Coordinates of N, CA and C in Angstrom, one line a residue:
X1 N 5.7 -31.0 -35.5 CA 6.4 -29.8 -35.1 C 6.2 -29.5 -33.7
X2 N 7.3 -29.3 -33.0 CA 7.2 -29.0 -31.5 C 6.8 -27.6 -31.3
X3 N 5.9 -27.4 -30.3 CA 5.4 -26.1 -30.0 C 6.5 -25.4 -29.1
X4 N 6.7 -24.2 -29.4 CA 7.7 -23.4 -28.7 C 6.9 -22.8 -27.5
X5 N 7.3 -23.0 -26.3 CA 6.7 -22.6 -25.1 C 7.5 -21.5 -24.4
X6 N 6.9 -20.4 -24.2 CA 7.7 -19.3 -23.5 C 6.9 -19.1 -22.2
X7 N 7.7 -19.0 -21.2 CA 7.1 -18.6 -19.9 C 7.3 -17.2 -19.6
X8 N 6.2 -16.5 -19.2 CA 6.4 -15.1 -18.8 C 7.0 -15.0 -17.5
X9 N 7.9 -14.1 -17.3 CA 8.5 -13.8 -16.1 C 7.5 -13.2 -15.1
X10 N 7.4 -13.7 -13.9 CA 6.5 -13.2 -13.0 C 6.8 -11.8 -12.6
X11 N 5.8 -10.9 -12.7 CA 6.1 -9.5 -12.4 C 5.5 -9.2 -11.0
X12 N 6.2 -8.3 -10.3 CA 5.7 -7.9 -9.1 C 4.5 -7.0 -9.3
X13 N 3.4 -7.2 -8.5 CA 2.2 -6.3 -8.7 C 2.6 -4.8 -8.5
X14 N 1.9 -4.0 -9.4 CA 2.2 -2.6 -9.3 C 1.7 -2.1 -7.9
X15 N 2.6 -1.2 -7.3 CA 2.2 -0.7 -6.0 C 2.5 -1.6 -4.9
X16 N 3.1 -2.8 -5.2 CA 3.4 -3.8 -4.1 C 4.6 -3.4 -3.3
X17 N 5.5 -2.5 -3.7 CA 6.6 -2.1 -2.9 C 7.8 -3.0 -3.0
X18 N 8.8 -2.7 -2.3 CA 10.0 -3.5 -2.3 C 10.6 -3.6 -0.9
X19 N 11.4 -4.6 -0.7 CA 12.1 -4.9 0.5 C 13.6 -5.0 0.3
X20 N 14.4 -4.3 1.1 CA 15.9 -4.4 1.0 C 16.4 -4.7 2.4
X21 N 17.3 -5.7 2.4 CA 17.9 -6.1 3.7 C 18.9 -5.1 4.1
X22 N 18.8 -4.6 5.3 CA 19.7 -3.6 5.8 C 20.7 -4.1 6.8
X23 N 20.4 -5.3 7.3 CA 21.3 -5.9 8.3 C 20.5 -7.1 8.9
X24 N 21.0 -7.7 9.9 CA 20.3 -8.8 10.6 C 19.0 -8.3 11.2
X25 N 17.9 -8.8 10.7 CA 16.6 -8.4 11.3 C 16.1 -7.0 10.9
X26 N 16.9 -6.3 10.1 CA 16.5 -4.9 9.7 C 16.2 -4.9 8.2
X27 N 15.0 -4.4 7.8 CA 14.6 -4.3 6.4 C 14.1 -2.9 6.1
X28 N 14.4 -2.5 4.9 CA 13.9 -1.2 4.4 C 12.7 -1.5 3.4
X29 N 11.6 -0.9 3.8 CA 10.4 -1.0 2.9 C 10.3 0.2 2.1
X30 N 10.0 0.0 0.8 CA 9.8 1.2 -0.1 C 8.5 0.9 -0.9
X31 N 7.7 2.0 -0.9 CA 6.4 2.0 -1.6 C 6.3 3.2 -2.5
X32 N 5.8 2.9 -3.7 CA 5.6 4.0 -4.7 C 4.3 4.8 -4.3
X33 N 4.4 6.1 -4.2 CA 3.3 6.9 -3.7 C 2.8 7.9 -4.8
X34 N 3.2 7.7 -6.0 CA 2.7 8.5 -7.1 C 3.7 9.5 -7.7
X35 N 3.2 10.4 -8.5 CA 4.0 11.3 -9.2 C 3.9 12.7 -8.5
X36 N 5.0 13.4 -8.3 CA 4.9 14.8 -7.8 C 4.3 15.6 -8.9
X37 N 3.2 16.4 -8.7 CA 2.6 17.1 -9.7 C 3.5 18.3 -10.2
X38 N 4.4 18.8 -9.4 CA 5.3 19.9 -9.8 C 6.4 19.4 -10.7
X39 N 7.2 18.4 -10.1 CA 8.4 18.0 -10.8 C 8.2 16.9 -11.8
X40 N 7.1 16.2 -11.7 CA 6.8 15.1 -12.6 C 7.5 13.8 -12.3
X41 N 8.3 13.8 -11.2 CA 9.1 12.6 -10.8 C 8.3 11.7 -9.9
X42 N 8.6 10.4 -10.0 CA 8.0 9.4 -9.2 C 8.5 9.6 -7.8
X43 N 7.6 9.4 -6.8 CA 7.9 9.6 -5.4 C 7.7 8.2 -4.7
X44 N 8.5 8.0 -3.6 CA 8.3 6.8 -2.9 C 8.4 7.1 -1.4
X45 N 7.8 6.3 -0.6 CA 7.9 6.4 0.9 C 8.7 5.2 1.4
X46 N 9.6 5.5 2.3 CA 10.5 4.4 2.8 C 10.3 4.3 4.3
X47 N 10.6 3.2 4.8 CA 10.5 2.9 6.3 C 11.4 1.8 6.6
X48 N 12.2 1.9 7.7 CA 13.1 0.8 8.2 C 12.3 0.1 9.3
X49 N 12.3 -1.2 9.2 CA 11.5 -2.0 10.2 C 12.4 -3.1 10.7
X50 N 12.0 -3.7 11.9 CA 12.6 -4.8 12.5 C 11.7 -6.0 12.2
X51 N 12.3 -7.1 11.7 CA 11.4 -8.3 11.5 C 12.3 -9.6 11.7
X52 N 11.7 -10.6 12.1 CA 12.4 -11.9 12.4 C 12.9 -12.5 11.1
X53 N 12.2 -12.4 10.0 CA 12.6 -13.1 8.8 C 12.0 -12.4 7.6
X54 N 12.4 -12.8 6.4 CA 11.8 -12.1 5.2 C 10.3 -12.2 5.1
X55 N 9.7 -13.3 5.6 CA 8.3 -13.5 5.5 C 7.6 -12.5 6.4
X56 N 8.1 -12.3 7.6 CA 7.5 -11.3 8.5 C 7.7 -9.9 7.9
X57 N 8.8 -9.6 7.2 CA 9.0 -8.3 6.5 C 8.0 -8.1 5.4
X58 N 7.7 -9.2 4.7 CA 6.7 -9.1 3.6 C 5.4 -8.8 4.2
X59 N 5.0 -9.3 5.3 CA 3.7 -8.9 5.9 C 3.7 -7.4 6.3
X60 N 4.8 -7.0 6.9 CA 4.9 -5.5 7.2 C 4.8 -4.7 6.0
X61 N 5.4 -5.1 4.9 CA 5.3 -4.4 3.6 C 3.9 -4.3 3.2
X62 N 3.2 -5.4 3.3 CA 1.7 -5.3 2.8 C 1.0 -4.3 3.7
X63 N 1.2 -4.3 5.0 CA 0.6 -3.3 5.9 C 1.0 -1.9 5.5
X64 N 2.2 -1.7 5.1 CA 2.7 -0.4 4.8 C 2.1 0.1 3.4
X65 N 2.0 -0.8 2.5 CA 1.3 -0.5 1.2 C -0.1 0.0 1.5
X66 N -0.8 -0.8 2.3 CA -2.2 -0.4 2.6 C -2.3 0.9 3.4
X67 N -1.4 1.2 4.2 CA -1.3 2.4 5.0 C -1.1 3.6 4.0
X68 N -0.2 3.5 3.1 CA 0.1 4.5 2.1 C -1.1 4.7 1.2
X69 N -1.8 3.7 0.9 CA -2.9 3.8 -0.1 C -4.1 4.6 0.6
X70 N -4.2 4.6 1.9 CA -5.3 5.3 2.6 C -4.9 6.8 2.9
X71 N -3.6 7.1 2.8 CA -3.2 8.5 3.1 C -3.5 9.4 2.0
X72 N -3.5 10.7 2.3 CA -3.7 11.7 1.2 C -2.6 11.6 0.2
X73 N -2.8 12.2 -1.0 CA -1.7 12.1 -2.0 C -0.4 12.6 -1.5
X74 N 0.7 12.1 -2.2 CA 2.0 12.5 -1.7 C 2.2 14.0 -1.7
X75 N 2.8 14.5 -0.6 CA 3.1 15.9 -0.5 C 3.8 16.4 -1.7
X76 N 3.5 17.6 -2.0 CA 4.2 18.3 -3.2 C 4.7 19.6 -2.7
X77 N 5.6 20.1 -3.5 CA 6.1 21.5 -3.2 C 5.2 22.5 -3.8
X78 N 4.1 22.1 -4.5 CA 3.2 23.1 -5.1 C 2.5 23.9 -4.0
X79 N 2.4 25.2 -4.3 CA 1.7 26.1 -3.4 C 0.4 26.5 -3.9
X80 N -0.4 27.3 -3.2 CA -1.7 27.8 -3.6 C -1.4 28.6 -4.9
X81 N -0.4 29.4 -4.9 CA -0.1 30.2 -6.1 C 0.2 29.4 -7.3
X82 N 0.8 28.2 -7.2 CA 1.0 27.3 -8.3 C -0.3 26.8 -8.8
X83 N -1.2 26.4 -7.9 CA -2.5 25.8 -8.2 C -3.3 26.9 -8.9
X84 N -3.3 28.1 -8.4 CA -4.0 29.2 -9.1 C -3.5 29.5 -10.5
X85 N -2.2 29.5 -10.7 CA -1.7 29.7 -12.0 C -2.1 28.6 -13.0
X86 N -2.1 27.3 -12.4 CA -2.5 26.2 -13.2 C -4.0 26.3 -13.6
X87 N -4.8 26.8 -12.7 CA -6.2 27.0 -12.9 C -6.4 28.0 -14.0
X88 N -5.7 29.1 -14.0 CA -5.8 30.1 -15.1 C -5.5 29.5 -16.4
X89 N -4.4 28.7 -16.5 CA -4.0 28.1 -17.7 C -5.1 27.1 -18.2
X90 N -5.7 26.4 -17.2 CA -6.8 25.5 -17.5 C -8.0 26.2 -18.2
X91 N -8.3 27.4 -17.6 CA -9.4 28.2 -18.2 C -9.1 28.6 -19.6
X92 N -7.8 29.0 -19.8 CA -7.4 29.4 -21.2 C -7.5 28.3 -22.2
X93 N -7.1 27.1 -21.8 CA -7.1 25.9 -22.7 C -8.5 25.5 -22.9
X94 N -9.4 25.7 -22.0 CA -10.8 25.3 -22.2 C -11.6 26.4 -22.9
X95 N -10.9 27.4 -23.3 CA -11.5 28.5 -24.1 C -12.7 29.1 -23.4
X96 N -12.5 29.4 -22.1 CA -13.6 30.1 -21.4 C -13.6 31.5 -21.9
X97 N -14.7 32.2 -21.5 CA -14.9 33.6 -22.0 C -13.8 34.5 -21.4
X98 N -13.3 35.4 -22.2 CA -12.3 36.3 -21.8 C -12.6 37.0 -20.5
X99 N -13.9 37.4 -20.3 CA -14.2 38.0 -19.0 C -14.1 37.1 -17.8
X100 N -14.4 35.8 -18.0 CA -14.3 34.8 -17.0 C -12.8 34.7 -16.6
X101 N -12.0 34.6 -17.6 CA -10.5 34.4 -17.4 C -10.0 35.7 -16.7
X102 N -10.4 36.8 -17.1 CA -9.9 38.1 -16.5 C -10.3 38.2 -15.1
X103 N -11.6 37.8 -14.8 CA -12.1 37.9 -13.4 C -11.3 36.9 -12.5
X104 N -11.1 35.7 -13.0 CA -10.3 34.7 -12.2 C -8.9 35.2 -12.0
X105 N -8.3 35.8 -13.0 CA -6.9 36.3 -12.9 C -6.9 37.4 -11.9
X106 N -7.8 38.3 -11.9 CA -7.9 39.5 -11.0 C -8.1 39.0 -9.6
X107 N -9.0 38.1 -9.4 CA -9.3 37.5 -8.1 C -8.0 36.8 -7.5
X108 N -7.4 36.0 -8.4 CA -6.2 35.3 -8.0 C -5.1 36.3 -7.6
X109 N -4.8 37.3 -8.4 CA -3.7 38.2 -8.2 C -3.9 39.2 -7.0
X110 N -5.2 39.6 -6.8 CA -5.5 40.6 -5.8 C -6.0 40.1 -4.5
X111 N -6.6 38.9 -4.5 CA -7.2 38.4 -3.3 C -6.6 37.2 -2.7
X112 N -6.5 36.1 -3.6 CA -6.1 34.8 -3.1 C -4.6 34.7 -2.8
X113 N -3.8 35.0 -3.8 CA -2.4 34.8 -3.7 C -1.7 35.7 -2.6
X114 N -2.1 36.9 -2.4 CA -1.5 37.7 -1.4 C -1.8 37.1 0.0
X115 N -2.9 36.4 0.2 CA -3.2 35.8 1.5 C -2.7 34.4 1.6
X116 N -3.0 33.5 0.6 CA -2.7 32.1 0.7 C -1.6 31.6 -0.2
X117 N -1.1 32.4 -1.0 CA -0.2 32.0 -2.1 C 1.0 31.2 -1.7
X118 N 1.6 31.5 -0.5 CA 2.8 30.8 -0.1 C 2.6 29.5 0.6
X119 N 1.3 29.1 0.9 CA 1.0 27.9 1.6 C 1.1 26.7 0.7
X120 N 1.8 25.7 1.1 CA 1.8 24.4 0.3 C 0.4 23.8 0.3
X121 N 0.0 23.4 -0.9 CA -1.4 22.8 -0.9 C -1.6 21.6 0.0
X122 N -0.5 20.9 0.3 CA -0.6 19.7 1.1 C -1.0 20.2 2.6
X123 N -0.7 21.4 2.9 CA -0.9 22.0 4.3 C -2.2 22.8 4.3
X124 N -2.8 23.1 3.2 CA -4.0 24.0 3.2 C -5.2 23.3 3.9
X125 N -5.8 24.1 4.8 CA -6.9 23.6 5.5 C -8.1 24.6 5.5
X126 N -9.2 24.1 6.0 CA -10.4 25.0 6.0 C -10.1 26.3 6.8
X127 N -9.3 26.2 7.8 CA -9.0 27.4 8.6 C -8.3 28.5 7.8
X128 N -7.5 28.1 6.8 CA -6.9 29.1 6.0 C -7.9 29.8 5.1
X129 N -8.9 29.1 4.7 CA -9.9 29.7 3.9 C -10.8 30.6 4.8
X130 N -11.0 30.2 6.0 CA -11.7 31.0 6.9 C -10.9 32.3 7.2
X131 N -9.6 32.2 7.3 CA -8.8 33.4 7.4 C -8.9 34.4 6.2
X132 N -9.0 33.8 5.0 CA -9.2 34.6 3.8 C -10.5 35.3 3.9
X133 N -11.6 34.6 4.4 CA -12.9 35.2 4.5 C -12.9 36.3 5.5
X134 N -12.2 36.1 6.7 CA -12.1 37.2 7.7 C -11.4 38.4 7.2
X135 N -10.3 38.2 6.4 CA -9.5 39.3 5.9 C -10.4 40.2 5.0
X136 N -11.3 39.7 4.3 CA -12.2 40.5 3.5 C -13.6 40.6 4.0
X137 N -13.8 40.5 5.3 CA -15.1 40.6 5.9 C -15.8 42.0 5.7
X138 N -15.0 43.0 5.4 CA -15.6 44.3 5.1 C -16.3 44.4 3.8
X139 N -16.1 43.4 2.9 CA -16.8 43.3 1.7 C -18.2 42.7 1.8
X140 N -19.0 42.7 0.8 CA -20.3 42.1 0.8 C -20.1 40.6 0.8
X141 N -21.1 39.9 1.4 CA -21.0 38.4 1.3 C -21.0 37.9 -0.1
X142 N -21.6 38.5 -1.0 CA -21.6 38.1 -2.4 C -20.2 38.2 -3.0
X143 N -19.5 39.2 -2.7 CA -18.2 39.4 -3.2 C -17.3 38.3 -2.7
X144 N -17.4 38.1 -1.4 CA -16.5 37.0 -0.7 C -16.8 35.7 -1.4
X145 N -18.1 35.4 -1.6 CA -18.5 34.1 -2.2 C -17.9 34.0 -3.6
X146 N -17.9 35.0 -4.4 CA -17.3 35.0 -5.7 C -15.8 34.6 -5.6
X147 N -15.1 35.3 -4.7 CA -13.7 35.0 -4.5 C -13.5 33.5 -4.1
X148 N -14.3 33.0 -3.1 CA -14.2 31.7 -2.7 C -14.5 30.7 -3.8
X149 N -15.5 31.1 -4.7 CA -15.8 30.2 -5.8 C -14.6 30.0 -6.7
X150 N -13.8 31.0 -7.0 CA -12.7 30.9 -7.8 C -11.7 30.0 -7.1
X151 N -11.4 30.2 -5.8 CA -10.5 29.3 -5.1 C -11.0 27.9 -5.1
X152 N -12.3 27.7 -4.9 CA -12.8 26.3 -4.8 C -12.7 25.6 -6.2
X153 N -12.9 26.4 -7.2 CA -12.8 25.8 -8.6 C -11.3 25.3 -8.8
X154 N -10.4 26.2 -8.4 CA -9.0 25.9 -8.6 C -8.6 24.6 -7.8
X155 N -9.1 24.6 -6.5 CA -8.7 23.5 -5.7 C -9.5 22.2 -6.1
X156 N -10.6 22.4 -6.7 CA -11.3 21.2 -7.3 C -10.5 20.6 -8.5
X157 N -9.9 21.5 -9.2 CA -9.0 21.0 -10.3 C -7.8 20.3 -9.7
X158 N -7.3 20.8 -8.6 CA -6.2 20.1 -7.9 C -6.6 18.7 -7.4
X159 N -7.8 18.6 -6.9 CA -8.3 17.3 -6.5 C -8.4 16.4 -7.7
X160 N -8.9 16.9 -8.8 CA -9.1 16.1 -10.0 C -7.8 15.6 -10.5
X161 N -6.7 16.4 -10.4 CA -5.4 16.1 -10.9 C -4.6 15.2 -9.9
X162 N -5.2 15.0 -8.7 CA -4.5 14.2 -7.7 C -3.5 14.9 -6.8
X163 N -3.6 16.2 -6.8 CA -2.7 17.0 -6.0 C -3.2 17.1 -4.5
X164 N -4.5 17.0 -4.4 CA -5.2 17.0 -3.1 C -6.2 15.9 -3.0
X165 N -6.4 15.4 -1.7 CA -7.4 14.4 -1.5 C -8.8 15.0 -1.5
X166 N -9.0 16.1 -0.8 CA -10.3 16.8 -0.7 C -10.1 18.3 -0.9
X167 N -11.2 19.0 -1.2 CA -11.1 20.4 -1.4 C -11.3 21.1 0.0
X168 N -10.4 21.8 0.5 CA -10.5 22.4 1.8 C -11.6 23.5 1.9
X169 N -12.0 24.0 0.8 CA -13.1 25.0 0.8 C -14.4 24.4 1.4
X170 N -14.5 23.1 1.2 CA -15.7 22.4 1.8 C -15.8 22.5 3.3
X171 N -14.7 22.7 3.9 CA -14.6 22.7 5.4 C -14.6 24.1 5.9
X172 N -14.8 25.1 5.0 CA -14.8 26.5 5.5 C -16.2 27.0 5.8
X173 N -16.3 28.1 6.5 CA -17.6 28.7 6.8 C -17.9 29.9 6.0
X174 N -18.7 29.7 5.0 CA -19.0 30.9 4.1 C -20.0 31.8 4.7
X175 N -19.8 33.1 4.4 CA -20.8 34.1 4.9 C -22.2 33.9 4.3
X176 N -23.2 34.2 5.2 CA -24.5 34.1 4.7 C -24.9 35.2 3.8
X177 N -25.7 35.0 2.8 CA -26.1 36.0 1.9 C -27.3 36.8 2.5
X178 N -27.3 38.1 2.3 CA -28.5 38.8 2.7 C -29.6 38.8 1.7
X179 N -30.7 38.3 2.0 CA -31.8 38.2 1.1 C -32.8 39.3 1.5
X180 N -32.8 40.3 0.6 CA -33.7 41.4 0.9 C -35.0 41.3 0.0
X181 N -36.1 41.6 0.7 CA -37.4 41.5 0.0 C -37.7 42.9 -0.5
X182 N -38.2 43.0 -1.7 CA -38.6 44.3 -2.3 C -40.1 44.6 -2.0

């Protein structure tokens, strides 16, 4: 009995990108950069390049893939307010204590969203967190640190979900706590 042989069709490696000929010596490079966390749609980065031949274009594509892999996650339309709302939902699904959820919601609604809510998370930097700290500098350092802890936890969740590369709170200057001796 003759063995039936099937050959698998060669697949392009995931994240390898694609090349489209745009004209003589012009190629469009397209690289998948992940899923937008707000819309759930796949996102891609494109670039038009000049190359002598398809082999040269393939080398440029490999460089473009490497460049995109080292960049921060794809920009999203998500704002700090979106991340904070997602964090509150996360606390609820993890069945945190009602007081913890209420405190996080109050901090979000009264402190964080009024100052940082409209900023896209892709643009959020340590200086924005420093501005939040300055805005509430009349409060005790302990209160400010509690507010920043809520923001940091929410942004930590955003990092875990791939919305951010790093947590901007790590680059902020937190106020020193007063240690009083009795």
